[in-house]
GROMACS .gro file of N, CA and C in nm:
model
  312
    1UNK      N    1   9.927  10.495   9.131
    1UNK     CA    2   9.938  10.355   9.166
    1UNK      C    3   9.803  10.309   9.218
    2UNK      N    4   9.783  10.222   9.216
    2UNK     CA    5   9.634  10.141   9.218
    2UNK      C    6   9.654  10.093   9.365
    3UNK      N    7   9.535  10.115   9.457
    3UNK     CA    8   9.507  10.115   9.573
    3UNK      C    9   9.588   9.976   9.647
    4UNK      N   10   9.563   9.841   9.552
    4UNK     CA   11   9.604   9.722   9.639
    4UNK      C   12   9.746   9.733   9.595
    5UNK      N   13   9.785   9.805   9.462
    5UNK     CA   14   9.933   9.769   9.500
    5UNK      C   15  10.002   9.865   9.597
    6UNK      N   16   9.935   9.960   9.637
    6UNK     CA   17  10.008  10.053   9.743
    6UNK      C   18   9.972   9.949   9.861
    7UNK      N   19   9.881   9.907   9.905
    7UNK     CA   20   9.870   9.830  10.000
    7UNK      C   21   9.924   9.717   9.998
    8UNK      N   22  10.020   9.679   9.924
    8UNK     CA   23  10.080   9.549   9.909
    8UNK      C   24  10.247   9.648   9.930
    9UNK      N   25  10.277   9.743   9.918
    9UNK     CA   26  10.382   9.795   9.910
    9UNK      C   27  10.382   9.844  10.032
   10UNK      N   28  10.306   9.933  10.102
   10UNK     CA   29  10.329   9.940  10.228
   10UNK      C   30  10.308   9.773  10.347
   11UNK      N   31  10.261   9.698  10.224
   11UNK     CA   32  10.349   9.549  10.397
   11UNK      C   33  10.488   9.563  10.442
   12UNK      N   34  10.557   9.583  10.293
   12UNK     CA   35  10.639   9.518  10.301
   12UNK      C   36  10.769   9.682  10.390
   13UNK      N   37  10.728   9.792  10.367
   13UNK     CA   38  10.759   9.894  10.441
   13UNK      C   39  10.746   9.919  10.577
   14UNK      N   40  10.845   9.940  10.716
   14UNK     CA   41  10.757  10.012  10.826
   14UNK      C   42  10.704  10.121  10.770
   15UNK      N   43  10.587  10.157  10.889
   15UNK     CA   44  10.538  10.311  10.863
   15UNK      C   45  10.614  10.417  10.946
   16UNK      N   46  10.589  10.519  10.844
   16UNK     CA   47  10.636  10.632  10.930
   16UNK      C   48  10.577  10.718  10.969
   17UNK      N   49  10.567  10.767  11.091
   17UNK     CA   50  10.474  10.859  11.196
   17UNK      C   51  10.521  11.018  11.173
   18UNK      N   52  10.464  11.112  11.173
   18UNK     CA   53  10.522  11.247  11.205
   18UNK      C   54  10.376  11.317  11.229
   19UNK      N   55  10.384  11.481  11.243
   19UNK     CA   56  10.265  11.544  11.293
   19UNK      C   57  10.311  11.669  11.232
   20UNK      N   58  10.194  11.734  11.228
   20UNK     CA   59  10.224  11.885  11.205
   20UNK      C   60  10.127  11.970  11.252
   21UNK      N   61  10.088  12.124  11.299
   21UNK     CA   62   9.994  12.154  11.318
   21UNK      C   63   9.993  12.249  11.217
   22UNK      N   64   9.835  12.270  11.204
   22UNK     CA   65   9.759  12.304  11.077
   22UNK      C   66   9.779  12.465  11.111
   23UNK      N   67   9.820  12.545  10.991
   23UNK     CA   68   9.860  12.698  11.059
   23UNK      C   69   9.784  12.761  10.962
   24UNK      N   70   9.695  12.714  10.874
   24UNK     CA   71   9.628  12.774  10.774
   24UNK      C   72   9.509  12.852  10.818
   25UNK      N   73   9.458  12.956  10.852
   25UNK     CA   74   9.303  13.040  10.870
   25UNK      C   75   9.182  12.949  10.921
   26UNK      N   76   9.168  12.870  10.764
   26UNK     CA   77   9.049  12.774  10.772
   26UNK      C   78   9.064  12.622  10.843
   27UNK      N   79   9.194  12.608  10.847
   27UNK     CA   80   9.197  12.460  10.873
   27UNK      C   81   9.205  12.406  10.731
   28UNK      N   82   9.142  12.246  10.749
   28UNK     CA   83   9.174  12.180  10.633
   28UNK      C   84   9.057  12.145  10.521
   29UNK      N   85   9.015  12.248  10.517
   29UNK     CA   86   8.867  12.270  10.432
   29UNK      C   87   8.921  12.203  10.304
   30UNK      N   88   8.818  12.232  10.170
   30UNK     CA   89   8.812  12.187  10.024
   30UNK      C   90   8.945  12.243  10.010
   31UNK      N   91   9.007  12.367   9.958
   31UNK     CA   92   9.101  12.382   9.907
   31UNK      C   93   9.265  12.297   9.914
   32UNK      N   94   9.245  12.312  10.038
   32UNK     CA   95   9.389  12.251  10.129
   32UNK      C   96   9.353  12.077  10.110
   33UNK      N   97   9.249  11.996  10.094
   33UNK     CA   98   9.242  11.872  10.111
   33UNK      C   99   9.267  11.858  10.015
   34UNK      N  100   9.234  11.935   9.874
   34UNK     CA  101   9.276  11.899   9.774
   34UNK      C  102   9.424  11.900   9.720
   35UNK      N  103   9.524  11.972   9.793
   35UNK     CA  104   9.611  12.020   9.762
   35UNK      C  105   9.672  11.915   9.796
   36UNK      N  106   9.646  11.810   9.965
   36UNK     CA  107   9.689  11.717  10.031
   36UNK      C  108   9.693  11.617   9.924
   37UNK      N  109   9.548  11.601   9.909
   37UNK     CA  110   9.556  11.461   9.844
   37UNK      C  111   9.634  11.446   9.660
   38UNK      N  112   9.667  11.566   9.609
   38UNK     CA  113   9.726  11.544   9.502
   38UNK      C  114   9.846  11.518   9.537
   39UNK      N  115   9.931  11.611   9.635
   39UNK     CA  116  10.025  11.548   9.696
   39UNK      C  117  10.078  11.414   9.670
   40UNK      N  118   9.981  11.344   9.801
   40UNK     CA  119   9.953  11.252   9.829
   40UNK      C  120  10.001  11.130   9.704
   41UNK      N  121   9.893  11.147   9.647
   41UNK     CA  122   9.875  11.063   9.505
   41UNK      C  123  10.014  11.046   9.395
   42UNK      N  124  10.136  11.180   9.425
   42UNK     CA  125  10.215  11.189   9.356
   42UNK      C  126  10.311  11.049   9.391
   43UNK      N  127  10.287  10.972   9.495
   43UNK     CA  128  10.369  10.880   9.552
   43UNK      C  129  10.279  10.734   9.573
   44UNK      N  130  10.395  10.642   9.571
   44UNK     CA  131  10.293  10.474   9.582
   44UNK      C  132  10.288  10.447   9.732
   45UNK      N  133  10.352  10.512   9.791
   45UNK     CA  134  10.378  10.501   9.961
   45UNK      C  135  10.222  10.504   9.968
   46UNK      N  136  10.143  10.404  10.041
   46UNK     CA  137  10.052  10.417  10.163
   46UNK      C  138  10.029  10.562  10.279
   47UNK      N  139   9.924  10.653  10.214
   47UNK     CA  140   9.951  10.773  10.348
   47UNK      C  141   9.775  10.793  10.351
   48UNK      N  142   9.867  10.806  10.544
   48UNK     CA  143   9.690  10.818  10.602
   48UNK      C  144   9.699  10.950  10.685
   49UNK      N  145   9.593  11.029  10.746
   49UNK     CA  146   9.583  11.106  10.818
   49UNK      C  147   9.506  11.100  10.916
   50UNK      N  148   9.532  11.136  11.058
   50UNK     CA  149   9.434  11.144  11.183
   50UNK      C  150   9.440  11.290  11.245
   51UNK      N  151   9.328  11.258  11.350
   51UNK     CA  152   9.368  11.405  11.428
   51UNK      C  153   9.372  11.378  11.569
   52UNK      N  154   9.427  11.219  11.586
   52UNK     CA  155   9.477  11.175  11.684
   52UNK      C  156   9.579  11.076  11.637
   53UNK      N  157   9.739  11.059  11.760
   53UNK     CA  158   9.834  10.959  11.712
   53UNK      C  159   9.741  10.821  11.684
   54UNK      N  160   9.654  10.780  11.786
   54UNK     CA  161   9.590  10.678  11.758
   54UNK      C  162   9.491  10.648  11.654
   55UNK      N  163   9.467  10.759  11.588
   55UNK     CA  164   9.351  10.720  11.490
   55UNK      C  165   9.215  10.767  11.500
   56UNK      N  166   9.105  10.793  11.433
   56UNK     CA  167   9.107  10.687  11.316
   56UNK      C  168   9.185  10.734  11.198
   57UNK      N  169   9.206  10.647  11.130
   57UNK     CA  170   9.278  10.698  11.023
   57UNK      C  171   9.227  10.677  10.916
   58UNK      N  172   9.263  10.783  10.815
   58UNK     CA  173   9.169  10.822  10.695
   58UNK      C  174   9.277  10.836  10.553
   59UNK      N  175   9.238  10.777  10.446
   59UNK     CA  176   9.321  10.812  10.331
   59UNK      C  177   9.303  10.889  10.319
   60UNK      N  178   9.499  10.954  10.271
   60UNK     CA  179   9.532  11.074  10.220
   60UNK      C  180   9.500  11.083  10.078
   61UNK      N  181   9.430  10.993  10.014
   61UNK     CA  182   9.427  10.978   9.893
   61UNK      C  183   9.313  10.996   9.796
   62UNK      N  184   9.223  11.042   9.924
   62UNK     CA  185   9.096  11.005   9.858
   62UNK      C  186   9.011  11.170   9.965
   63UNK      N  187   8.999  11.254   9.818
   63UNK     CA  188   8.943  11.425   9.877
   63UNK      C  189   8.851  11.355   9.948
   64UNK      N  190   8.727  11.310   9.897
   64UNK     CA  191   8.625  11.320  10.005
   64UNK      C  192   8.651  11.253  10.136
   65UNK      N  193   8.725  11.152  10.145
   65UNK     CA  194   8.777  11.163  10.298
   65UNK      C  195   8.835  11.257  10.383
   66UNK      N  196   8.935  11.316  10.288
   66UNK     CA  197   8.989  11.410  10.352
   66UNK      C  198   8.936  11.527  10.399
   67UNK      N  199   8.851  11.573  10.324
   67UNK     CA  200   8.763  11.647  10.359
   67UNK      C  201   8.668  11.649  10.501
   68UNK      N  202   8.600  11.490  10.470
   68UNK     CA  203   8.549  11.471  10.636
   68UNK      C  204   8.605  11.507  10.701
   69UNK      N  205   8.753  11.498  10.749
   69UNK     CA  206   8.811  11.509  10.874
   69UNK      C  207   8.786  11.599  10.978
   70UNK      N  208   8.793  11.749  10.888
   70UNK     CA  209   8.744  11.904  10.960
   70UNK      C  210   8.805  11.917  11.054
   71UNK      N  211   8.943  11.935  11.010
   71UNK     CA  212   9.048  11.952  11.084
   71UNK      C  213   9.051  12.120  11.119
   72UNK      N  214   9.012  12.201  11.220
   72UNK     CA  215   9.079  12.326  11.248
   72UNK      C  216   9.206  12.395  11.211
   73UNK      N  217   9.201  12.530  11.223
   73UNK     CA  218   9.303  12.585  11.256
   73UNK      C  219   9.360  12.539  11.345
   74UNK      N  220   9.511  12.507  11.385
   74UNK     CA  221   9.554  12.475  11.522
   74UNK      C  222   9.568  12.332  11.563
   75UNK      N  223   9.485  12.228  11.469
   75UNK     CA  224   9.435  12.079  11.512
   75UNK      C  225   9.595  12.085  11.459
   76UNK      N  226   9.666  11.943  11.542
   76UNK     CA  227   9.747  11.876  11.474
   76UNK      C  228   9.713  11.758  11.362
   77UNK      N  229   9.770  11.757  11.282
   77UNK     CA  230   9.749  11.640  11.196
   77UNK      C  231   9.899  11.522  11.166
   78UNK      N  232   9.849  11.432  11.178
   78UNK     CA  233   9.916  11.324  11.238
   78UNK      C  234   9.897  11.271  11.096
   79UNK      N  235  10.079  11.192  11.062
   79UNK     CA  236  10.070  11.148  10.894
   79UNK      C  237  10.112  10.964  10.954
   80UNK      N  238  10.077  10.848  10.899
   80UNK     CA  239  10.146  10.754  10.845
   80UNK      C  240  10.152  10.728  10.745
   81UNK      N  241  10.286  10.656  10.706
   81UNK     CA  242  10.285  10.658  10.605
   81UNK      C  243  10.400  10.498  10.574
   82UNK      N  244  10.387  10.439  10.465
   82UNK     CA  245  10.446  10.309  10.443
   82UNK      C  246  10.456  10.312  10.319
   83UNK      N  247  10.580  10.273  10.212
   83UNK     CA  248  10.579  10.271  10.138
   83UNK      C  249  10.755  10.265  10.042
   84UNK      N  250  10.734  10.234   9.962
   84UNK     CA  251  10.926  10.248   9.921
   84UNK      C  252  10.943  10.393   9.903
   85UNK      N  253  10.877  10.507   9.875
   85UNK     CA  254  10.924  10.628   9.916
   85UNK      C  255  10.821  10.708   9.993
   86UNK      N  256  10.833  10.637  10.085
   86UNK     CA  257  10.767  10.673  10.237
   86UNK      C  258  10.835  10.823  10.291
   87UNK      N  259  10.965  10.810  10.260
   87UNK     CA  260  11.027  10.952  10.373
   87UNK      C  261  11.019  11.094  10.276
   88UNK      N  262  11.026  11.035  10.120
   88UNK     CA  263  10.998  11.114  10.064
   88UNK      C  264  10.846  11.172  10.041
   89UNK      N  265  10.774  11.081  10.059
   89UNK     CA  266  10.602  11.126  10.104
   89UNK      C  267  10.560  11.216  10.210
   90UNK      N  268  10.645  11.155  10.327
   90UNK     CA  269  10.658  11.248  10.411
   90UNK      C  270  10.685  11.346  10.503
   91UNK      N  271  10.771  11.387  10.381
   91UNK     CA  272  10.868  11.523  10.405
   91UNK      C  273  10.760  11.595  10.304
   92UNK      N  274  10.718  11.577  10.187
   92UNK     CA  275  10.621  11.662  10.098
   92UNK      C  276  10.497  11.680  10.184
   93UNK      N  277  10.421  11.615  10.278
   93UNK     CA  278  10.301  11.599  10.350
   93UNK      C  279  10.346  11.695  10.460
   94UNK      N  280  10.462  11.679  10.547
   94UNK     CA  281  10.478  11.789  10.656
   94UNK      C  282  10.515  11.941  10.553
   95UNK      N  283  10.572  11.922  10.472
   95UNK     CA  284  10.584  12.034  10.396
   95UNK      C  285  10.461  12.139  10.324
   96UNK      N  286  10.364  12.074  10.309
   96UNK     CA  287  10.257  12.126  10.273
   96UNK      C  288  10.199  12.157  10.385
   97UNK      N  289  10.225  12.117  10.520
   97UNK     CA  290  10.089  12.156  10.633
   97UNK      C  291  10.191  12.266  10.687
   98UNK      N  292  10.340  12.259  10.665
   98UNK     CA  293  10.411  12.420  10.713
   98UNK      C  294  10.397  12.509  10.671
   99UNK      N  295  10.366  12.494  10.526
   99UNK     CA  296  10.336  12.615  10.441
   99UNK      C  297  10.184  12.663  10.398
  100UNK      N  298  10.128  12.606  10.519
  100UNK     CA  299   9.996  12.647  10.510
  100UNK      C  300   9.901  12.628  10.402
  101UNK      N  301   9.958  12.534  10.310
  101UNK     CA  302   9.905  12.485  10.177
  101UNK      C  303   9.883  12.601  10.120
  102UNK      N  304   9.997  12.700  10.152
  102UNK     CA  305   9.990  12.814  10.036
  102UNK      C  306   9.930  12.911  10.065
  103UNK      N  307   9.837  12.888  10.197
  103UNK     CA  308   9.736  12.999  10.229
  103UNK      C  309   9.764  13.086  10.360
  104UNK      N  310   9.891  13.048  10.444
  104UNK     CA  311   9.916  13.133  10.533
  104UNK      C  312   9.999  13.252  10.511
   0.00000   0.00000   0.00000
């Protein structure tokens, strides 16, 4: 889905908040961001990530952001998310940071 219509789809959605902490070795290096953001992309829901409830917040949608983040081992990562399948976005987003994106 194309960036403004996700952003036109999450207006009309609340967002939804959840957290997870990162249990993977490396944290959320290249491998795991990539894994996020395909995720991510599988859905029109609006999803962002922080490594605070407050922010800043960064698209889940886009690797080289995600990447910046340099999230640790141990960091929590904090999801919003808005969208018509918002809960289903993020139940797949906490699901990937439990399973260590495969690597724990």
């Amino acid at each position: 889905m194309h960036d403004t219509n996700a952003h036109r789809a999450a207006q009309t959605y609340p967002p939804l908040t959840a957290s997870a902490v990162l249990v993977n070795p490396v944290g959320l290096h290249a491998r795991p961001s990539v894994k996020l953001t395909q995720c991510a992309k599988g859905f029109s829901a609006k999803i962002e990530i922080a490594l605070a409830a407050e922010g800043p917040w960064t698209d889940a949608k886009s690797p080289v952001k995600v990447m910046r983040v340099k999230a640790p081992q141990g960091a929590t990562l904090h999801f919003r998310i808005a969208g018509p399948d918002g809960e289903a976005a993020l139940a797949a987003m906490l699901a990937l940071v439990h399973d260590g994106f495969g690597e724990a």
